[in-house]
N, CA, C and O of each residue as an XYZ file, in Angstrom:
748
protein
N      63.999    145.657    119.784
C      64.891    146.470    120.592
C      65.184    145.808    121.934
O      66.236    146.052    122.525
N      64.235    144.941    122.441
C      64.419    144.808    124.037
C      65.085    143.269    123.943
O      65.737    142.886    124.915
N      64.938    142.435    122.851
C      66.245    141.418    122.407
C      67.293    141.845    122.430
O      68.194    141.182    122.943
N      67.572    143.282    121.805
C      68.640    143.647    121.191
C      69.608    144.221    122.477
O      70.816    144.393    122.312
N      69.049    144.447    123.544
C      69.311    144.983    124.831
C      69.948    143.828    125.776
O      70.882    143.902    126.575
N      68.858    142.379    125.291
C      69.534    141.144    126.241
C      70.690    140.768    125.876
O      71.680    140.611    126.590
N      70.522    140.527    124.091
C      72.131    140.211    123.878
C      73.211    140.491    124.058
O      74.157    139.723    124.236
N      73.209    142.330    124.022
C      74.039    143.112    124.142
C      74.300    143.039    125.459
O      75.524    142.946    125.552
N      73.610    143.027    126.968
C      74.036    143.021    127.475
C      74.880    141.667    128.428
O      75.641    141.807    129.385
N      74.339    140.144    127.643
C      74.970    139.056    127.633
C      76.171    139.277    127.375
O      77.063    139.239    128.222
N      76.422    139.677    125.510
C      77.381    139.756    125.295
C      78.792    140.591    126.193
O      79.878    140.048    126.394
N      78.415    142.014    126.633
C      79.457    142.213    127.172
C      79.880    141.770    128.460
O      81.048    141.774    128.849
N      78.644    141.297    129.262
C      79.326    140.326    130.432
C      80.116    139.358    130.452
O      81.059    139.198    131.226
N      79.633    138.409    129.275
C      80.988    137.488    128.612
C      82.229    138.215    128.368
O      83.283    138.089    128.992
N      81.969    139.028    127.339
C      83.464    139.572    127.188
C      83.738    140.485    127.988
O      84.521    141.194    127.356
N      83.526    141.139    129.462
C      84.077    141.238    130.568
C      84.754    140.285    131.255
O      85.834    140.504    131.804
N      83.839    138.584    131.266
C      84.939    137.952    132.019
C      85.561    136.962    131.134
O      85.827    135.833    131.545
N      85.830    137.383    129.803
C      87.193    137.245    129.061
C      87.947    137.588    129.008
O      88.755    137.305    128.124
N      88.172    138.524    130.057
C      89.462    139.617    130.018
C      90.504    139.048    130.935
O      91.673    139.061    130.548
N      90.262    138.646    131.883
C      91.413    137.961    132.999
C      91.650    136.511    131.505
O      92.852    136.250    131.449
N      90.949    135.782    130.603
C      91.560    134.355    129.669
C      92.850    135.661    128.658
O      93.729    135.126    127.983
N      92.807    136.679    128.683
C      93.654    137.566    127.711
C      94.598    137.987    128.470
O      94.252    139.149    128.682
N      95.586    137.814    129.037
C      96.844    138.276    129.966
C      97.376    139.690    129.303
O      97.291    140.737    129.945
N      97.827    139.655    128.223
C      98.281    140.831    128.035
C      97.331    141.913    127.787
O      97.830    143.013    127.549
N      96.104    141.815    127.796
C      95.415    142.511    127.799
C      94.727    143.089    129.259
O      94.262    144.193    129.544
N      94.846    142.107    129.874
C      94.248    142.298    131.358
C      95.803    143.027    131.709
O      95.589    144.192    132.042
N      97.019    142.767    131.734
C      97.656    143.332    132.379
C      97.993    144.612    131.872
O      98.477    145.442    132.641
N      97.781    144.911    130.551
C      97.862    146.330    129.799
C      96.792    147.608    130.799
O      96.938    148.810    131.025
N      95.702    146.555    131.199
C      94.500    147.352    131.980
C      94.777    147.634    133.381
O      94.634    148.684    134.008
N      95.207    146.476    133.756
C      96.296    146.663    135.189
C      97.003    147.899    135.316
O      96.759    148.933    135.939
N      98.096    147.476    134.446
C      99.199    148.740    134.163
C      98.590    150.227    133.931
O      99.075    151.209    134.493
N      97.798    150.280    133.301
C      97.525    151.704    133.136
C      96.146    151.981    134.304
O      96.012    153.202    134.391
N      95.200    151.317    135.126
C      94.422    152.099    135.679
C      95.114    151.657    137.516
O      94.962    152.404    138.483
N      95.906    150.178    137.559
C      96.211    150.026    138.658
C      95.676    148.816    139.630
O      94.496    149.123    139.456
N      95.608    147.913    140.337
C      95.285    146.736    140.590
C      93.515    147.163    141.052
O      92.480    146.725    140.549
N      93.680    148.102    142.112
C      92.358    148.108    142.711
C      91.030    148.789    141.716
O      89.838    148.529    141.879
N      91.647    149.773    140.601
C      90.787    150.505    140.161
C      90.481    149.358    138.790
O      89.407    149.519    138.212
N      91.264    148.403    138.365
C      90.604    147.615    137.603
C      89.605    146.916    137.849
O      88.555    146.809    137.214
N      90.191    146.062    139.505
C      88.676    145.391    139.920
C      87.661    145.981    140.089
O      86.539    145.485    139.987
N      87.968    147.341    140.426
C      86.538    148.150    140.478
C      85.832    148.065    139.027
O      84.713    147.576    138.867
N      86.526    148.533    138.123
C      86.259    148.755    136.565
C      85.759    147.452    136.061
O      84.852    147.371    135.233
N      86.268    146.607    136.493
C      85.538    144.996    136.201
C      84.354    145.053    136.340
O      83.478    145.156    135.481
N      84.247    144.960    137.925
C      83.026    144.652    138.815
C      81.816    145.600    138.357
O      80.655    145.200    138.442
N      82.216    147.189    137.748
C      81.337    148.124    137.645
C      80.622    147.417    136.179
O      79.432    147.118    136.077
N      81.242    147.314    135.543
C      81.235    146.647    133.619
C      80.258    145.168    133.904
O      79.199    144.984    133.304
N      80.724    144.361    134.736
C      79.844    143.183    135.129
C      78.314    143.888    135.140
O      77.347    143.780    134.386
N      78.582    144.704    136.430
C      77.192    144.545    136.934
C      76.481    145.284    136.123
O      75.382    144.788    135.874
N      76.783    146.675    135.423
C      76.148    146.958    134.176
C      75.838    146.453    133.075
O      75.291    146.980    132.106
N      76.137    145.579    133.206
C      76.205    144.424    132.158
C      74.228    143.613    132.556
O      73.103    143.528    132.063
N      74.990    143.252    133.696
C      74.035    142.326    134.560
C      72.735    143.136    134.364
O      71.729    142.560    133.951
N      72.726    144.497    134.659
C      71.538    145.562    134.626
C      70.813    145.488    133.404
O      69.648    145.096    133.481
N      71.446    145.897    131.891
C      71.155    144.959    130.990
C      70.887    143.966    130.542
O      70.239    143.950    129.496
N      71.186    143.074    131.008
C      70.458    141.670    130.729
C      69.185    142.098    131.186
O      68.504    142.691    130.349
N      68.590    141.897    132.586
C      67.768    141.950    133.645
C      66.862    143.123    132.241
O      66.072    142.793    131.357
N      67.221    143.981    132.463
C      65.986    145.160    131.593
C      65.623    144.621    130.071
O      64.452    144.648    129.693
N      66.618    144.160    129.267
C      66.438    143.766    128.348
C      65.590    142.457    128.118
O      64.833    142.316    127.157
N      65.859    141.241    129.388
C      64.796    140.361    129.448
C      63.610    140.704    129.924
O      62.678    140.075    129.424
N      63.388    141.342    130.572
C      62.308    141.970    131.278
C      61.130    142.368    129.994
O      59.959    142.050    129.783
N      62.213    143.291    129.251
C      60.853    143.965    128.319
C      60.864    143.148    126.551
O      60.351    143.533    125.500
N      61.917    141.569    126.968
C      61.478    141.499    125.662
C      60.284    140.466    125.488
O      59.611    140.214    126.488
N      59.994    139.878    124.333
C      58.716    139.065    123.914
C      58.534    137.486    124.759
O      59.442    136.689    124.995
N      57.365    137.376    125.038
C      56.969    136.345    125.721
C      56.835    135.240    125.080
O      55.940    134.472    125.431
N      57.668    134.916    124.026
C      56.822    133.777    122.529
C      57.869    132.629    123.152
O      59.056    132.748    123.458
N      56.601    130.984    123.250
C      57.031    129.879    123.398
C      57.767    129.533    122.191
O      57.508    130.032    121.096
N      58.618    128.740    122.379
C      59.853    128.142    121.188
C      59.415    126.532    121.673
O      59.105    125.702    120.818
N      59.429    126.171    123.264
C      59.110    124.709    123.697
C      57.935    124.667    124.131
O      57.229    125.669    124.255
N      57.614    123.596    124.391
C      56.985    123.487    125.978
C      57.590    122.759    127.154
O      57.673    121.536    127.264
N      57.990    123.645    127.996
C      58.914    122.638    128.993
C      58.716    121.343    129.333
O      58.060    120.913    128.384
N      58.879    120.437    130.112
C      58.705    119.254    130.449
C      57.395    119.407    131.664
O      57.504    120.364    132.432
N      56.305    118.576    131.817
C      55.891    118.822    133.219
C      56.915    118.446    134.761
O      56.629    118.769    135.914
N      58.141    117.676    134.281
C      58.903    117.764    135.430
C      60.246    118.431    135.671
O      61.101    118.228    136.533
N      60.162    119.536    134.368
C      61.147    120.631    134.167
C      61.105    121.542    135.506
O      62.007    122.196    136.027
N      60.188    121.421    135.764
C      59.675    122.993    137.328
C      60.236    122.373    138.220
O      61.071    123.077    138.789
N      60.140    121.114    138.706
C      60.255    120.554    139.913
C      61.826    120.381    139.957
O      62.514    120.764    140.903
N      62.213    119.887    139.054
C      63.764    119.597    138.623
C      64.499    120.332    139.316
O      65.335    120.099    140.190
N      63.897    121.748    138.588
C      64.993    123.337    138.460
C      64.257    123.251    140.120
O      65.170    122.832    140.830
N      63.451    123.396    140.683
C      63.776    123.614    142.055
C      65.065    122.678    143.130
O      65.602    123.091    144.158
N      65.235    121.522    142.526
C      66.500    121.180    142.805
C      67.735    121.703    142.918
O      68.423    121.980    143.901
N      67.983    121.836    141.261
C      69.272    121.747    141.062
C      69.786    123.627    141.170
O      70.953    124.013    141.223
N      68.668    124.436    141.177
C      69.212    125.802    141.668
C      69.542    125.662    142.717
O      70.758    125.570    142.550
N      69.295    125.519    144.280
C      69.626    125.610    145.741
C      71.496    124.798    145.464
O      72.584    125.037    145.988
N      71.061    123.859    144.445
C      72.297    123.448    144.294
C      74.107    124.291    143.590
O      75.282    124.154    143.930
N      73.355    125.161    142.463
C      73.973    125.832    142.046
C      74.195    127.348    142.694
O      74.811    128.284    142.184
N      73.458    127.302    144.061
C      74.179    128.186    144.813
C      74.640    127.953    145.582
O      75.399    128.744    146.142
N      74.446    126.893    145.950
C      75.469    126.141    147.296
C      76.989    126.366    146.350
O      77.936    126.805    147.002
N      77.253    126.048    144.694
C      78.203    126.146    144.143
C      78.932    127.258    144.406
O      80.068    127.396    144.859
N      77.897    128.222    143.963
C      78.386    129.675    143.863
C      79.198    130.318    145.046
O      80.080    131.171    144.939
N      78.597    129.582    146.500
C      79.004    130.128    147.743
C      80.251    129.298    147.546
O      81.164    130.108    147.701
N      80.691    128.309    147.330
C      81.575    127.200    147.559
C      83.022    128.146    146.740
O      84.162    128.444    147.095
N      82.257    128.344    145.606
C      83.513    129.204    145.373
C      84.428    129.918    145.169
O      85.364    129.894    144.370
N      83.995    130.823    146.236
C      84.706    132.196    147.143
C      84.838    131.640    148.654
O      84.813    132.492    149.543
N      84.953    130.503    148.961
C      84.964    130.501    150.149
C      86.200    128.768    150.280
O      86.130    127.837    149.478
N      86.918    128.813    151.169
C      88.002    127.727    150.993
C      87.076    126.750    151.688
O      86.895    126.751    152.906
N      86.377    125.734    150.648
C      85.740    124.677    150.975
C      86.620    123.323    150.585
O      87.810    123.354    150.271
N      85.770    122.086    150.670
C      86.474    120.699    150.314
C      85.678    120.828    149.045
O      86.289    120.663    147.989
N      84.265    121.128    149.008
C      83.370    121.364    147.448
C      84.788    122.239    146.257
O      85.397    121.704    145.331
N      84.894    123.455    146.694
C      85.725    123.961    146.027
C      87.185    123.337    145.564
O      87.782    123.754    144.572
N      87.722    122.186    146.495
C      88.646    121.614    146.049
C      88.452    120.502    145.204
O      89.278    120.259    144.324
N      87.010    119.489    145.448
C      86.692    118.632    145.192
C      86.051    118.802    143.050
O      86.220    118.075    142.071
N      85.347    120.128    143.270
C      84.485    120.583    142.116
C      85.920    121.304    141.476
O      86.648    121.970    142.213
N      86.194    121.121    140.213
C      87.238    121.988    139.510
C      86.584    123.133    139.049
O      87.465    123.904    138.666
N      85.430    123.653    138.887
C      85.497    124.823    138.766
C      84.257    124.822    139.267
O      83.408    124.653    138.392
N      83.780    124.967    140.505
C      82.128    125.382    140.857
C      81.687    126.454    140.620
O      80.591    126.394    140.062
N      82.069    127.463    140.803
C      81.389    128.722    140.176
C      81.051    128.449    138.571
O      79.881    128.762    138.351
N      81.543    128.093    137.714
C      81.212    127.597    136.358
C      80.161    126.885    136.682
O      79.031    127.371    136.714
N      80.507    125.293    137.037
C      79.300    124.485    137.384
C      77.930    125.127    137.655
O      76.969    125.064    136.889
N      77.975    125.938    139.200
C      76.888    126.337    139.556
C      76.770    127.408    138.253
O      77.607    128.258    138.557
N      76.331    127.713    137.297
C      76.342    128.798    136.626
C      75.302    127.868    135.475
O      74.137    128.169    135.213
N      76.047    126.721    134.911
C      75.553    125.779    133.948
C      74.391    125.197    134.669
O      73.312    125.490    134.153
N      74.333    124.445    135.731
C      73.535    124.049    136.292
C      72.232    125.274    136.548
O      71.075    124.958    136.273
N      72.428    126.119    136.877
C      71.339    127.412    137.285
C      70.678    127.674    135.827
O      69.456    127.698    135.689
N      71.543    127.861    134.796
C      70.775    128.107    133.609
C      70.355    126.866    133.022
O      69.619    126.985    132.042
N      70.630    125.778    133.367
C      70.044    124.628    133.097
C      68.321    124.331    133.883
O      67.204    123.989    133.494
N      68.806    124.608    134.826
C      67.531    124.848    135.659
C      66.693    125.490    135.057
O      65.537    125.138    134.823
N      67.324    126.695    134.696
C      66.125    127.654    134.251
C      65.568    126.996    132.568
O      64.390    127.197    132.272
N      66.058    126.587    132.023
C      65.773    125.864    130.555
C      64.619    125.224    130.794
O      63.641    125.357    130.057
N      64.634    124.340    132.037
C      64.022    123.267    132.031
C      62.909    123.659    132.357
O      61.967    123.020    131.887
N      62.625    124.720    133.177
C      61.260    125.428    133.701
C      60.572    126.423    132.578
O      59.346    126.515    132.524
N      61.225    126.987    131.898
C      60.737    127.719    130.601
C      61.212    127.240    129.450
O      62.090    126.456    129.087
N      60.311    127.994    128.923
C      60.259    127.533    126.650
C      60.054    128.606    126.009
O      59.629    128.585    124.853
N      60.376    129.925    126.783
C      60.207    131.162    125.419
C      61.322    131.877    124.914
O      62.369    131.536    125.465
N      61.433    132.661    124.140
C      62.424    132.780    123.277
C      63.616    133.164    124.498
O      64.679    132.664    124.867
N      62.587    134.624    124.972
C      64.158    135.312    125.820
C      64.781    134.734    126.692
O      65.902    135.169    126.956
N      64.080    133.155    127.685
C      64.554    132.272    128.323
C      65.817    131.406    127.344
O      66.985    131.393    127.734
N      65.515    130.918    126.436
C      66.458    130.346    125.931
C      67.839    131.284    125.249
O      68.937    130.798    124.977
N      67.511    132.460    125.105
C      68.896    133.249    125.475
C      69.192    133.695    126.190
O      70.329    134.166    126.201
N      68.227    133.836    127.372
C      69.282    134.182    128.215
C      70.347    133.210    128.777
O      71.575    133.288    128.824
N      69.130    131.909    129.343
C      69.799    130.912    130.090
C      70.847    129.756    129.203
O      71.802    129.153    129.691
N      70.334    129.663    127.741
C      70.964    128.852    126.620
C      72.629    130.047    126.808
O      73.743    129.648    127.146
N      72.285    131.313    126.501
C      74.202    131.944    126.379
C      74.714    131.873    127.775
O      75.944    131.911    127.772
N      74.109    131.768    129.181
C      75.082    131.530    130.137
C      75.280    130.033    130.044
O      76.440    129.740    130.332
N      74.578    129.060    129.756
C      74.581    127.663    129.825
C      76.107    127.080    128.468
O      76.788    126.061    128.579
N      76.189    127.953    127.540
C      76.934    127.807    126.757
C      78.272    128.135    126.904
O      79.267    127.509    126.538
N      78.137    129.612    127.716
C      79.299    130.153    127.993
C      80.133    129.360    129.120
O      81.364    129.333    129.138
N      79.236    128.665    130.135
C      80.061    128.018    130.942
C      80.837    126.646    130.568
O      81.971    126.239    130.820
N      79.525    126.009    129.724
C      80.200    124.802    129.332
C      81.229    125.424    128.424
O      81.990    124.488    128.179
N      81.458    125.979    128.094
C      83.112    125.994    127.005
C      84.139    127.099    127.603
O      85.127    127.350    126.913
N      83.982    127.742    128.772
C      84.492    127.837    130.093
C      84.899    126.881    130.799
O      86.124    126.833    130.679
N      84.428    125.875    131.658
C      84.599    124.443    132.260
C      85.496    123.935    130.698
O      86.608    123.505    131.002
N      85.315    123.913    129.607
C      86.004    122.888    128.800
C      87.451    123.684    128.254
O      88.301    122.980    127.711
N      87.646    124.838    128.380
C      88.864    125.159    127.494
C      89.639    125.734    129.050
O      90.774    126.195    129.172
N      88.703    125.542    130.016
C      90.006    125.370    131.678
C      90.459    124.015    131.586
O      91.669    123.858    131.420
N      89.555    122.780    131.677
C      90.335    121.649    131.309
C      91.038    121.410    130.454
O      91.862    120.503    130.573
N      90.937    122.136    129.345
C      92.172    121.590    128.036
C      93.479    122.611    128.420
O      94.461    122.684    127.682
N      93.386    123.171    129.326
C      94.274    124.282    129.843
C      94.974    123.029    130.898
O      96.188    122.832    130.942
N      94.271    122.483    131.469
C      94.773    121.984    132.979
C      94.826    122.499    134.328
O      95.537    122.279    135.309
N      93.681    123.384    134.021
C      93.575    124.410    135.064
C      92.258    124.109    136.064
O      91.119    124.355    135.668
N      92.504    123.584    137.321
C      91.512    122.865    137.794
C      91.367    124.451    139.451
O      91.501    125.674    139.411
N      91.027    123.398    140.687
C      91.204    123.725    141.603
C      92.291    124.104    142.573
O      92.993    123.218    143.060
N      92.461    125.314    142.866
C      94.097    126.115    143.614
C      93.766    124.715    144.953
O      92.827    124.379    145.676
N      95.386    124.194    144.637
C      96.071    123.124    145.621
C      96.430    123.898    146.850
O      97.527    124.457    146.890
N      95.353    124.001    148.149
C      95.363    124.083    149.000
C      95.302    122.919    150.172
O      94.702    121.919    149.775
N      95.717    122.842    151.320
C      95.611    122.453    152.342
C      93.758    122.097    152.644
O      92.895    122.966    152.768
N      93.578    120.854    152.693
C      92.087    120.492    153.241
C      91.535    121.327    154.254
O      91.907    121.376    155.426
N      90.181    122.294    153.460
C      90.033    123.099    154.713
C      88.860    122.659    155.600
O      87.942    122.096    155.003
N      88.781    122.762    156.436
C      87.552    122.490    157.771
C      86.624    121.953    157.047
O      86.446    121.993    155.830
N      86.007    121.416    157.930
C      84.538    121.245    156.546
C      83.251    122.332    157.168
O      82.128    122.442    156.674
N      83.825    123.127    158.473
C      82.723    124.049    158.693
C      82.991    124.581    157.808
O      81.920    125.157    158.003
N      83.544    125.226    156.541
C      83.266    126.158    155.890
C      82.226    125.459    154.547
O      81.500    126.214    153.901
N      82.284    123.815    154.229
C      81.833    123.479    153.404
C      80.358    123.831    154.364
O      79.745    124.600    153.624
N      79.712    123.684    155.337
C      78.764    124.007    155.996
C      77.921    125.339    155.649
O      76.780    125.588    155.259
N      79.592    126.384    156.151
C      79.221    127.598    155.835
C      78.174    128.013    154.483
O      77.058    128.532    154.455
N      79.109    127.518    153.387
C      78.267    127.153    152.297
C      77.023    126.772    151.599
O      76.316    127.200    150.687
N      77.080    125.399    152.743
C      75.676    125.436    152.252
C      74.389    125.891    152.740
O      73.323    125.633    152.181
N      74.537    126.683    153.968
C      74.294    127.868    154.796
C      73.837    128.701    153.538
O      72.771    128.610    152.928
N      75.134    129.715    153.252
C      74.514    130.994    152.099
C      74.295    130.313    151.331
O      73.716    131.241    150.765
N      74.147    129.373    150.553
C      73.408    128.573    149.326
C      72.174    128.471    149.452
O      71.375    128.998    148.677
N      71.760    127.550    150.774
C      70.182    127.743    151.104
C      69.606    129.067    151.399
O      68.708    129.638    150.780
N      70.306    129.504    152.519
C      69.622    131.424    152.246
C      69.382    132.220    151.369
O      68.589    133.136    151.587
N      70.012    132.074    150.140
C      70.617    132.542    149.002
C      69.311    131.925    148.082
O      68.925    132.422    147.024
N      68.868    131.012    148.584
C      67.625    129.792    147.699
C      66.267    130.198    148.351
O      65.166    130.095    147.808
N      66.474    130.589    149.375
C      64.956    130.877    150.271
C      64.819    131.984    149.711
O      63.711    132.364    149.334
N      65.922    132.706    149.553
C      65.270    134.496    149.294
C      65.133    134.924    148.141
O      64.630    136.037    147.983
N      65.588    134.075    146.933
C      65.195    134.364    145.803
C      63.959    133.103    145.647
O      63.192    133.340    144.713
N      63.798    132.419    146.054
C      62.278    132.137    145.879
C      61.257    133.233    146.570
O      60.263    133.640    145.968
N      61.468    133.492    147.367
C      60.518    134.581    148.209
C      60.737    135.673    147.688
O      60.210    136.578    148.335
N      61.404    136.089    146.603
C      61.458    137.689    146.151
C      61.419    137.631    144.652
O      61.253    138.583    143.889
N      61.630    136.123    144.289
C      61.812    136.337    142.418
C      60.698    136.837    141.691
O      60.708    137.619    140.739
N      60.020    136.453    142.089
C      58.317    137.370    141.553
C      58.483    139.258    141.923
O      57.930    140.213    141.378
N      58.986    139.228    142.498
C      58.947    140.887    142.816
C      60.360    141.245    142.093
O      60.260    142.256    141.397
N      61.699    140.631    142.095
C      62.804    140.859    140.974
C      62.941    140.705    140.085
O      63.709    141.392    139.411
N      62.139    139.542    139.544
C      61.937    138.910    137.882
C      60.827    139.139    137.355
O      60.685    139.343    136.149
N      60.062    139.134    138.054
C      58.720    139.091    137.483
C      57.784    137.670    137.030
O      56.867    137.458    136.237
N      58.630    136.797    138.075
C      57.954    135.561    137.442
C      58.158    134.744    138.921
O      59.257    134.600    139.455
N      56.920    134.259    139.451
C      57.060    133.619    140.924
C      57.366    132.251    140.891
O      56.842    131.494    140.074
N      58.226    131.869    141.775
C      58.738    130.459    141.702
C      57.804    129.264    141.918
O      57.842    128.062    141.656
N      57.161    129.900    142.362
C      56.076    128.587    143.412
C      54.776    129.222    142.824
O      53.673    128.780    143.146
């Protein structure tokens, strides 16, 4: 049951943010609830989504499938601070964001890559294996699209700063709280 809770709630977060790749479908949703009450309706569906995952990994089985690498731990402490420096980069008009064609994807692959590399049990490898999957063929069917980074004007590079500002904050405080949110301490 508590597998059956992660998938499910994987699954509909994916197919929440498949809905903006479906135009006539996103705009059918537009049209009938209205610009602002969709993003709400998005954002609400995400994060319930998100709530599900989180409960469903939480209570499902602890069974090794690997054994990570001994330099899998150290790795993923890398390349996460990195994949939120992504994440900040892109909502915010950086040179990263112009430079990276899709950083929010990136940071997404990279974070569940991270997490692969630090664990080997089942519910780790679905959780972090279906976001790690979903992005890479996200990142790959935007490129076969041609759909890179919005052609803006070079912005400041204080904001690439800004960035990596909430990236590191964003890295300090989920190391200092992931044991009390996940249930599993970083350090």
């Amino acid at each position: 049951m508590s597998m059956s809770l992660l998938i499910t709630g994987l699954a509909l977060f994916m197919a929440v943010h498949l809905i903006p790749k479906a135009p006539r479908l996103r705009l059918a949703l537009v049209g009938r609830l209205g610009a602002k009450p969709y993003r709400g309706a998005f954002s609400a569906v995400a994060l319930l989504a998100l709530a599900v995952v989180v409960w469903g990994f939480s209570r499902s089985p602890v069974e090794q499938v690997y054994a990570p690498p001994a330099w899998g731990h150290p790795v993923s402490m890398i390349l996460t601070p990195i994949a939120l420096v992504l994440f900040a980069a892109a909502n915010m008009p950086t040179r990263i964001r112009a430079l990276v064609r899709h950083p929010m994807l990136l940071g997404l692959l990279l974070w569940a890559f991270a997490h692969l590399l630090a664990n080997g049990e089942i519910r780790s490898l679905v959780l972090f294996g279906g976001f790690a999957a979903f992005a890479a063929v996200e990142i790959a069917s935007a490129a076969a699209r041609g759909k890179g980074p919005p052609k803006e004007p070079p912005p400041r590079i204080a904001m690439d700063i800004a960035a990596v500002v909430v990236g590191a904050i964003a890295a300090g405080l989920l190391a200092g709280f992931h044991g009390v949110l996940f249930g599993a301490p970083v350090l």
